[in-house]
Every structure is written in C-alpha cells, then in structure tokens.
PDB file of C-alpha atoms in Angstrom:
ATOM      1  CA  UNK A  26      -4.239  -1.515 -17.669  1.00 95.00           C
ATOM      2  CA  UNK A  27      -5.176  -5.210 -17.640  1.00 95.00           C
ATOM      3  CA  UNK A  28      -8.476  -4.607 -15.837  1.00 96.00           C
ATOM      4  CA  UNK A  29      -9.671  -2.085 -18.389  1.00 96.00           C
ATOM      5  CA  UNK A  30      -8.279  -4.104 -21.301  1.00 96.00           C
ATOM      6  CA  UNK A  31     -10.556  -6.954 -20.226  1.00 96.00           C
ATOM      7  CA  UNK A  32     -13.527  -4.630 -19.806  1.00 96.00           C
ATOM      8  CA  UNK A  33     -12.894  -3.395 -23.365  1.00 96.00           C
ATOM      9  CA  UNK A  34     -13.070  -6.976 -24.683  1.00 95.00           C
ATOM     10  CA  UNK A  35     -16.139  -7.859 -22.653  1.00 95.00           C
ATOM     11  CA  UNK A  36     -18.061  -4.759 -23.787  1.00 94.00           C
ATOM     12  CA  UNK A  37     -16.358  -3.135 -26.809  1.00 93.00           C
ATOM     13  CA  UNK A  38     -19.062  -0.476 -27.199  1.00 91.00           C
ATOM     14  CA  UNK A  39     -20.752   0.005 -23.809  1.00 90.00           C
ATOM     15  CA  UNK A  40     -23.889   2.096 -23.795  1.00 86.00           C
ATOM     16  CA  UNK A  41     -25.715   3.972 -21.077  1.00 85.00           C
ATOM     17  CA  UNK A  42     -29.111   2.500 -20.316  1.00 88.00           C
ATOM     18  CA  UNK A  43     -31.047   5.750 -19.852  1.00 93.00           C
ATOM     19  CA  UNK A  44     -33.268   6.376 -22.866  1.00 95.00           C
ATOM     20  CA  UNK A  45     -33.077   9.830 -24.452  1.00 96.00           C
ATOM     21  CA  UNK A  46     -33.438  11.482 -27.844  1.00 96.00           C
ATOM     22  CA  UNK A  47     -31.156  14.523 -27.539  1.00 97.00           C
ATOM     23  CA  UNK A  48     -28.864  16.277 -25.014  1.00 97.00           C
ATOM     24  CA  UNK A  49     -31.829  17.980 -23.336  1.00 98.00           C
ATOM     25  CA  UNK A  50     -33.740  14.780 -22.646  1.00 98.00           C
ATOM     26  CA  UNK A  51     -30.473  13.191 -21.478  1.00 97.00           C
ATOM     27  CA  UNK A  52     -29.980  15.939 -18.877  1.00 97.00           C
ATOM     28  CA  UNK A  53     -33.536  15.446 -17.654  1.00 97.00           C
ATOM     29  CA  UNK A  54     -33.233  11.656 -17.572  1.00 96.00           C
ATOM     30  CA  UNK A  55     -29.969  11.690 -15.618  1.00 94.00           C
ATOM     31  CA  UNK A  56     -31.324  14.250 -13.160  1.00 93.00           C
ATOM     32  CA  UNK A  57     -34.404  12.073 -12.615  1.00 95.00           C
ATOM     33  CA  UNK A  58     -32.254   8.971 -12.081  1.00 91.00           C
ATOM     34  CA  UNK A  59     -30.952  10.090  -8.686  1.00 86.00           C
ATOM     35  CA  UNK A  60     -32.069   7.483  -6.121  1.00 86.00           C
ATOM     36  CA  UNK A  61     -33.993   5.673  -8.869  1.00 90.00           C
ATOM     37  CA  UNK A  62     -33.265   2.866 -11.317  1.00 90.00           C
ATOM     38  CA  UNK A  63     -32.618   3.465 -15.005  1.00 92.00           C
ATOM     39  CA  UNK A  64     -35.453   1.072 -15.823  1.00 93.00           C
ATOM     40  CA  UNK A  65     -37.850   3.036 -13.638  1.00 95.00           C
ATOM     41  CA  UNK A  66     -36.803   6.331 -15.193  1.00 96.00           C
ATOM     42  CA  UNK A  67     -37.135   4.943 -18.732  1.00 96.00           C
ATOM     43  CA  UNK A  68     -40.640   3.699 -18.002  1.00 95.00           C
ATOM     44  CA  UNK A  69     -41.659   7.147 -16.761  1.00 94.00           C
ATOM     45  CA  UNK A  70     -39.978   9.231 -19.457  1.00 96.00           C
ATOM     46  CA  UNK A  71     -40.948   7.371 -22.623  1.00 96.00           C
ATOM     47  CA  UNK A  72     -44.306   9.114 -22.859  1.00 95.00           C
ATOM     48  CA  UNK A  73     -42.924  12.372 -21.432  1.00 97.00           C
ATOM     49  CA  UNK A  74     -40.174  12.741 -24.025  1.00 97.00           C
ATOM     50  CA  UNK A  75     -42.606  12.055 -26.879  1.00 96.00           C
ATOM     51  CA  UNK A  76     -44.446  15.273 -26.068  1.00 97.00           C
ATOM     52  CA  UNK A  77     -41.661  17.314 -24.432  1.00 97.00           C
ATOM     53  CA  UNK A  78     -38.253  16.937 -26.032  1.00 97.00           C
ATOM     54  CA  UNK A  79     -37.239  20.612 -25.776  1.00 98.00           C
ATOM     55  CA  UNK A  80     -37.017  23.042 -22.835  1.00 98.00           C
ATOM     56  CA  UNK A  81     -39.923  25.055 -24.257  1.00 98.00           C
ATOM     57  CA  UNK A  82     -42.243  22.054 -24.535  1.00 98.00           C
ATOM     58  CA  UNK A  83     -41.310  20.827 -21.065  1.00 98.00           C
ATOM     59  CA  UNK A  84     -41.848  24.283 -19.580  1.00 97.00           C
ATOM     60  CA  UNK A  85     -45.270  24.433 -21.213  1.00 97.00           C
ATOM     61  CA  UNK A  86     -46.274  21.293 -19.326  1.00 96.00           C
ATOM     62  CA  UNK A  87     -45.580  22.952 -15.994  1.00 96.00           C
ATOM     63  CA  UNK A  88     -44.766  21.143 -12.753  1.00 96.00           C
ATOM     64  CA  UNK A  89     -48.119  19.368 -12.622  1.00 96.00           C
ATOM     65  CA  UNK A  90     -47.717  18.080 -16.162  1.00 97.00           C
ATOM     66  CA  UNK A  91     -44.243  16.753 -15.424  1.00 97.00           C
ATOM     67  CA  UNK A  92     -45.425  15.183 -12.158  1.00 97.00           C
ATOM     68  CA  UNK A  93     -48.188  13.355 -14.006  1.00 96.00           C
ATOM     69  CA  UNK A  94     -45.512  11.500 -15.978  1.00 96.00           C
ATOM     70  CA  UNK A  95     -42.847  10.924 -13.308  1.00 96.00           C
ATOM     71  CA  UNK A  96     -44.874  10.235 -10.157  1.00 94.00           C
ATOM     72  CA  UNK A  97     -43.633   6.637 -10.122  1.00 94.00           C
ATOM     73  CA  UNK A  98     -40.089   7.945  -9.514  1.00 95.00           C
ATOM     74  CA  UNK A  99     -38.841   8.701  -6.013  1.00 89.00           C
ATOM     75  CA  UNK A 100     -38.747  12.369  -4.945  1.00 92.00           C
ATOM     76  CA  UNK A 101     -40.865  13.193  -7.986  1.00 95.00           C
ATOM     77  CA  UNK A 102     -42.219  16.519  -6.681  1.00 95.00           C
ATOM     78  CA  UNK A 103     -38.807  18.016  -6.051  1.00 96.00           C
ATOM     79  CA  UNK A 104     -37.488  16.568  -9.298  1.00 96.00           C
ATOM     80  CA  UNK A 105     -40.369  18.084 -11.271  1.00 97.00           C
ATOM     81  CA  UNK A 106     -39.628  21.461  -9.714  1.00 96.00           C
ATOM     82  CA  UNK A 107     -35.968  21.147 -10.710  1.00 96.00           C
ATOM     83  CA  UNK A 108     -36.840  20.096 -14.272  1.00 97.00           C
ATOM     84  CA  UNK A 109     -38.997  23.184 -14.768  1.00 98.00           C
ATOM     85  CA  UNK A 110     -36.346  25.454 -13.240  1.00 97.00           C
ATOM     86  CA  UNK A 111     -33.715  23.775 -15.419  1.00 97.00           C
ATOM     87  CA  UNK A 112     -35.809  24.496 -18.525  1.00 98.00           C
ATOM     88  CA  UNK A 113     -36.141  28.161 -17.601  1.00 98.00           C
ATOM     89  CA  UNK A 114     -32.376  28.505 -17.148  1.00 98.00           C
ATOM     90  CA  UNK A 115     -31.631  26.718 -20.419  1.00 98.00           C
ATOM     91  CA  UNK A 116     -33.969  29.086 -22.247  1.00 98.00           C
ATOM     92  CA  UNK A 117     -32.896  32.279 -20.473  1.00 97.00           C
ATOM     93  CA  UNK A 118     -29.156  31.713 -20.090  1.00 97.00           C
ATOM     94  CA  UNK A 119     -28.143  29.213 -22.757  1.00 97.00           C
ATOM     95  CA  UNK A 120     -30.397  29.855 -25.751  1.00 97.00           C
ATOM     96  CA  UNK A 121     -32.242  26.557 -25.126  1.00 97.00           C
ATOM     97  CA  UNK A 122     -29.006  24.615 -25.743  1.00 97.00           C
ATOM     98  CA  UNK A 123     -27.454  22.249 -23.220  1.00 97.00           C
ATOM     99  CA  UNK A 124     -24.019  23.614 -22.272  1.00 97.00           C
ATOM    100  CA  UNK A 125     -20.918  21.483 -22.688  1.00 96.00           C
ATOM    101  CA  UNK A 126     -18.755  22.475 -19.717  1.00 96.00           C
ATOM    102  CA  UNK A 127     -18.800  21.142 -16.169  1.00 96.00           C
ATOM    103  CA  UNK A 128     -19.042  24.637 -14.722  1.00 96.00           C
ATOM    104  CA  UNK A 129     -22.064  25.585 -16.825  1.00 97.00           C
ATOM    105  CA  UNK A 130     -23.856  22.261 -16.462  1.00 97.00           C
ATOM    106  CA  UNK A 131     -23.595  22.285 -12.675  1.00 96.00           C
ATOM    107  CA  UNK A 132     -25.314  25.669 -12.626  1.00 96.00           C
ATOM    108  CA  UNK A 133     -28.496  23.968 -13.791  1.00 96.00           C
ATOM    109  CA  UNK A 134     -31.025  23.092 -11.050  1.00 95.00           C
ATOM    110  CA  UNK A 135     -30.844  19.438 -10.066  1.00 92.00           C
ATOM    111  CA  UNK A 136     -27.577  18.895 -11.943  1.00 94.00           C
ATOM    112  CA  UNK A 137     -24.599  17.870  -9.845  1.00 93.00           C
ATOM    113  CA  UNK A 138     -21.103  16.820 -10.837  1.00 93.00           C
ATOM    114  CA  UNK A 139     -22.153  13.234 -11.604  1.00 91.00           C
ATOM    115  CA  UNK A 140     -24.992  14.303 -13.901  1.00 92.00           C
ATOM    116  CA  UNK A 141     -22.763  16.840 -15.629  1.00 95.00           C
ATOM    117  CA  UNK A 142     -20.077  14.229 -16.285  1.00 94.00           C
ATOM    118  CA  UNK A 143     -22.624  11.795 -17.731  1.00 93.00           C
ATOM    119  CA  UNK A 144     -23.987  14.469 -20.079  1.00 95.00           C
ATOM    120  CA  UNK A 145     -20.521  15.584 -21.167  1.00 95.00           C
ATOM    121  CA  UNK A 146     -19.596  11.991 -21.996  1.00 93.00           C
ATOM    122  CA  UNK A 147     -22.812  10.680 -23.559  1.00 92.00           C
ATOM    123  CA  UNK A 148     -24.029  13.820 -25.310  1.00 93.00           C
ATOM    124  CA  UNK A 149     -20.780  15.451 -26.365  1.00 94.00           C
ATOM    125  CA  UNK A 150     -18.158  12.698 -26.400  1.00 91.00           C
ATOM    126  CA  UNK A 151     -15.967  14.335 -23.759  1.00 93.00           C
ATOM    127  CA  UNK A 152     -13.948  11.787 -21.709  1.00 91.00           C
ATOM    128  CA  UNK A 153     -15.142  12.106 -18.112  1.00 92.00           C
ATOM    129  CA  UNK A 154     -15.801   9.808 -15.181  1.00 93.00           C
ATOM    130  CA  UNK A 155     -19.156  10.083 -13.436  1.00 90.00           C
ATOM    131  CA  UNK A 156     -19.120   8.475  -9.991  1.00 93.00           C
ATOM    132  CA  UNK A 157     -22.491   6.960  -9.159  1.00 91.00           C
ATOM    133  CA  UNK A 158     -23.202   4.371  -6.482  1.00 92.00           C
ATOM    134  CA  UNK A 159     -21.797   1.517  -8.621  1.00 93.00           C
ATOM    135  CA  UNK A 160     -18.554   3.302  -9.504  1.00 96.00           C
ATOM    136  CA  UNK A 161     -18.130   4.438  -5.893  1.00 96.00           C
ATOM    137  CA  UNK A 162     -18.628   0.882  -4.637  1.00 96.00           C
ATOM    138  CA  UNK A 163     -16.193  -0.684  -7.105  1.00 96.00           C
ATOM    139  CA  UNK A 164     -13.532   1.937  -6.473  1.00 96.00           C
ATOM    140  CA  UNK A 165     -13.591   1.136  -2.770  1.00 96.00           C
ATOM    141  CA  UNK A 166     -14.399  -2.580  -2.851  1.00 95.00           C
ATOM    142  CA  UNK A 167     -11.757  -3.512  -5.411  1.00 94.00           C
ATOM    143  CA  UNK A 168      -9.295  -0.984  -3.965  1.00 94.00           C
ATOM    144  CA  UNK A 169      -8.750   0.525  -7.403  1.00 95.00           C
ATOM    145  CA  UNK A 170      -9.772   4.005  -6.329  1.00 96.00           C
ATOM    146  CA  UNK A 171     -10.530   4.175  -2.603  1.00 96.00           C
ATOM    147  CA  UNK A 172     -12.113   7.356  -1.301  1.00 97.00           C
ATOM    148  CA  UNK A 173     -14.590   8.602   1.268  1.00 97.00           C
ATOM    149  CA  UNK A 174     -16.514  10.805  -1.178  1.00 96.00           C
ATOM    150  CA  UNK A 175     -17.475  10.538  -4.860  1.00 94.00           C
ATOM    151  CA  UNK A 176     -15.039  13.354  -5.666  1.00 94.00           C
ATOM    152  CA  UNK A 177     -12.174  11.465  -4.000  1.00 97.00           C
ATOM    153  CA  UNK A 178     -13.048   8.270  -5.885  1.00 96.00           C
ATOM    154  CA  UNK A 179     -13.227  10.207  -9.160  1.00 95.00           C
ATOM    155  CA  UNK A 180      -9.826  11.758  -8.498  1.00 96.00           C
ATOM    156  CA  UNK A 181      -8.262   8.378  -7.734  1.00 97.00           C
ATOM    157  CA  UNK A 182      -9.813   6.673 -10.766  1.00 97.00           C
ATOM    158  CA  UNK A 183      -8.547   9.418 -13.070  1.00 95.00           C
ATOM    159  CA  UNK A 184      -5.026   8.717 -11.798  1.00 96.00           C
ATOM    160  CA  UNK A 185      -5.133   4.997 -12.627  1.00 96.00           C
ATOM    161  CA  UNK A 186      -7.390   4.591 -15.682  1.00 96.00           C
ATOM    162  CA  UNK A 187      -5.207   4.419 -18.817  1.00 95.00           C
ATOM    163  CA  UNK A 188      -5.969   7.320 -21.131  1.00 93.00           C
ATOM    164  CA  UNK A 189      -7.023   5.114 -24.039  1.00 95.00           C
ATOM    165  CA  UNK A 190      -9.749   3.561 -21.881  1.00 95.00           C
ATOM    166  CA  UNK A 191     -11.080   6.684 -20.174  1.00 94.00           C
ATOM    167  CA  UNK A 192     -13.908   7.426 -22.600  1.00 92.00           C
ATOM    168  CA  UNK A 193     -15.736   4.140 -21.908  1.00 94.00           C
ATOM    169  CA  UNK A 194     -14.539   3.617 -18.324  1.00 95.00           C
ATOM    170  CA  UNK A 195     -17.653   5.176 -16.796  1.00 92.00           C
ATOM    171  CA  UNK A 196     -20.000   2.732 -18.518  1.00 92.00           C
ATOM    172  CA  UNK A 197     -17.731  -0.269 -18.009  1.00 96.00           C
ATOM    173  CA  UNK A 198     -17.634   0.356 -14.271  1.00 96.00           C
ATOM    174  CA  UNK A 199     -21.371   1.024 -13.968  1.00 93.00           C
ATOM    175  CA  UNK A 200     -22.332  -2.083 -15.937  1.00 94.00           C
ATOM    176  CA  UNK A 201     -19.805  -4.186 -14.027  1.00 96.00           C
ATOM    177  CA  UNK A 202     -21.303  -2.969 -10.749  1.00 95.00           C
ATOM    178  CA  UNK A 203     -24.871  -3.416 -11.906  1.00 92.00           C
ATOM    179  CA  UNK A 204     -24.567  -6.930 -13.285  1.00 93.00           C
ATOM    180  CA  UNK A 205     -21.506  -8.569 -11.694  1.00 95.00           C
ATOM    181  CA  UNK A 206     -19.954  -6.727  -8.748  1.00 95.00           C
ATOM    182  CA  UNK A 207     -23.351  -6.273  -7.110  1.00 94.00           C
ATOM    183  CA  UNK A 208     -23.856  -4.451  -3.839  1.00 92.00           C
ATOM    184  CA  UNK A 209     -25.222  -7.278  -1.695  1.00 91.00           C
ATOM    185  CA  UNK A 210     -23.389 -10.234  -3.186  1.00 90.00           C
ATOM    186  CA  UNK A 211     -20.779  -9.805  -5.891  1.00 92.00           C
ATOM    187  CA  UNK A 212     -20.843 -12.606  -8.465  1.00 92.00           C
ATOM    188  CA  UNK A 213     -17.114 -13.264  -8.444  1.00 91.00           C
ATOM    189  CA  UNK A 214     -17.586 -16.550 -10.278  1.00 89.00           C
ATOM    190  CA  UNK A 215     -18.707 -14.581 -13.355  1.00 89.00           C
ATOM    191  CA  UNK A 216     -16.169 -11.763 -13.056  1.00 93.00           C
ATOM    192  CA  UNK A 217     -13.610 -11.210 -15.826  1.00 94.00           C
ATOM    193  CA  UNK A 218     -11.242  -9.436 -13.425  1.00 94.00           C
ATOM    194  CA  UNK A 219     -11.675 -11.741 -10.421  1.00 91.00           C
ATOM    195  CA  UNK A 220      -8.039 -12.889 -10.497  1.00 90.00           C
ATOM    196  CA  UNK A 221      -6.884  -9.253 -10.442  1.00 91.00           C
ATOM    197  CA  UNK A 222      -9.340  -7.985  -7.832  1.00 91.00           C
ATOM    198  CA  UNK A 223      -7.976  -7.084  -4.387  1.00 90.00           C
ATOM    199  CA  UNK A 224     -11.323  -6.989  -2.652  1.00 90.00           C
ATOM    200  CA  UNK A 225     -11.550  -8.519   0.819  1.00 85.00           C
ATOM    201  CA  UNK A 226     -15.253  -9.122   0.069  1.00 78.00           C
ATOM    202  CA  UNK A 227     -14.807 -11.846  -2.545  1.00 71.00           C
ATOM    203  CA  UNK A 228     -17.620 -14.380  -2.348  1.00 61.00           C
ATOM    204  CA  UNK A 229     -15.191 -17.282  -2.386  1.00 58.00           C
ATOM    205  CA  UNK A 230     -11.492 -17.668  -1.667  1.00 56.00           C
ATOM    206  CA  UNK A 231      -9.666 -19.480  -4.458  1.00 49.00           C
ATOM    207  CA  UNK A 232      -6.121 -18.613  -5.555  1.00 49.00           C
ATOM    208  CA  UNK A 233      -5.821 -16.814  -8.888  1.00 47.00           C
ATOM    209  CA  UNK A 234      -7.126 -17.300 -11.430  1.00 46.00           C
ATOM    210  CA  UNK A 235     -10.498 -17.358  -9.747  1.00 47.00           C
ATOM    211  CA  UNK A 236     -12.390 -17.983 -12.961  1.00 50.00           C
ATOM    212  CA  UNK A 237     -11.753 -19.859 -16.173  1.00 57.00           C
ATOM    213  CA  UNK A 238     -11.060 -17.015 -18.571  1.00 59.00           C
ATOM    214  CA  UNK A 239     -11.474 -17.340 -22.339  1.00 65.00           C
ATOM    215  CA  UNK A 240      -8.142 -16.871 -24.181  1.00 68.00           C
ATOM    216  CA  UNK A 241      -9.018 -13.356 -25.345  1.00 69.00           C
ATOM    217  CA  UNK A 242      -9.236 -12.153 -21.749  1.00 65.00           C
ATOM    218  CA  UNK A 243      -5.787 -13.398 -20.773  1.00 63.00           C
ATOM    219  CA  UNK A 244      -3.208 -10.697 -21.340  1.00 64.00           C
ATOM    220  CA  UNK A 245       0.484 -10.450 -20.623  1.00 51.00           C
ATOM    221  CA  UNK A 246      -0.170  -8.908 -17.222  1.00 47.00           C
ATOM    222  CA  UNK A 247      -2.260 -11.900 -16.167  1.00 47.00           C
ATOM    223  CA  UNK A 248      -0.014 -14.662 -17.506  1.00 48.00           C
TER     224      UNK A 248
END
C-alpha cells in the first residue's frame, strides 16, 4: 500500500510513452515495441501513422510499405508481416475494430498477453497489469512479486497491488524501472521507495530511510 501510495504522489497521472492516435495504432505500436525502445518505435511510426491509421490503410501499404517505415526497428521484417496479418484479421473477424477482451486480442498476430494488457488499459480503461522487462525486473529485484515467468510475476503483483492503485500500476512500475530502478545500476539514491525496498541489489547499504523524502511521501506505514 505504501509503495503504490508514493508512486501515486510521484506521478499522479502516469502516461505510456508510445505515441498513437487510436486503439488500432496503439496495438501496432505496442506490437512493434517488442525488443525495441519506445523512443525508437515512436521515431519509426510518426510518419507511418500519418498515412495509415486504420487497418484498411495499413493493409493497402503492404509488407514492403510497412517495412519502409519501420526498418530501423529490430525484427522489422517479421513485425511487418504480423502487422499486415493483424490488419486482415481485424477487418475480417472484428469489423475493423480493435477488440476489448484478452482472449480476442491475443488471437491477433504478433499480440501476446503483455500487448493485450497494455491495449486494454490504455485504449479502453480496463485495469490490467502488463509485465514487460521493467515490471518483471522490479517484481523480482524488489521481491514484491517474484516469479520465473512474466505470467507468474503478473499473478503475484495482482495479489499485492491495492485495488485503488491497479489502473496506474503498470505505468508506475514501467517508469520506475526505466528511470530509477534501472537494469544495470539502480539509482537507489533517487528512489522514493528505497526505504521500503527489500532488494539485495541496492547500490548502497544505509539503514532506512535511505533517502531524504519530502513530507508528502512519508505515510503512516513509513513513520
């Protein structure tokens, strides 16, 4: 409760960093982001989404047209193939509309559980938890939600995240992992939950509190 209370103060309205204009372009952007950075995907899709913001327009480009825009992204050939196949399925099976359920979303080519959860949350406001590399790392490093697979980490997080914080939890964890609890060297000196963290990988060993917290971050659980 205290960890997510502090996250809510630090970032009251967290936003995903993948640029998109509608649920369709969000699905495409998230699918393209696998093994790529959000910044790299945004750079590649800005021009693409200006001319292809619907399944029909994207399908009209064909694989070669999609490749021409995303060739700076890793695995671009396979991703372009999946994007075109995804467009065909959206048109044929879903009336060109992005579905809202996990089961239907994961039917789409190139869309796994993580992508589906991101789309459900960002496009449709459904509280979900998408486990990407940052969320997986934090769950295990901080011992909040240890697990050997993303599904196990998701299951553990859903058991401990207070319901009132679930909607934003995905973005809080991703942004915390991207900018503070980094993979190679976590910046514990800048961490708002450092005194609550149980990680054996802390970059320095100082008894709690590890950081000087502003008054608004200090709750009853931390006093």
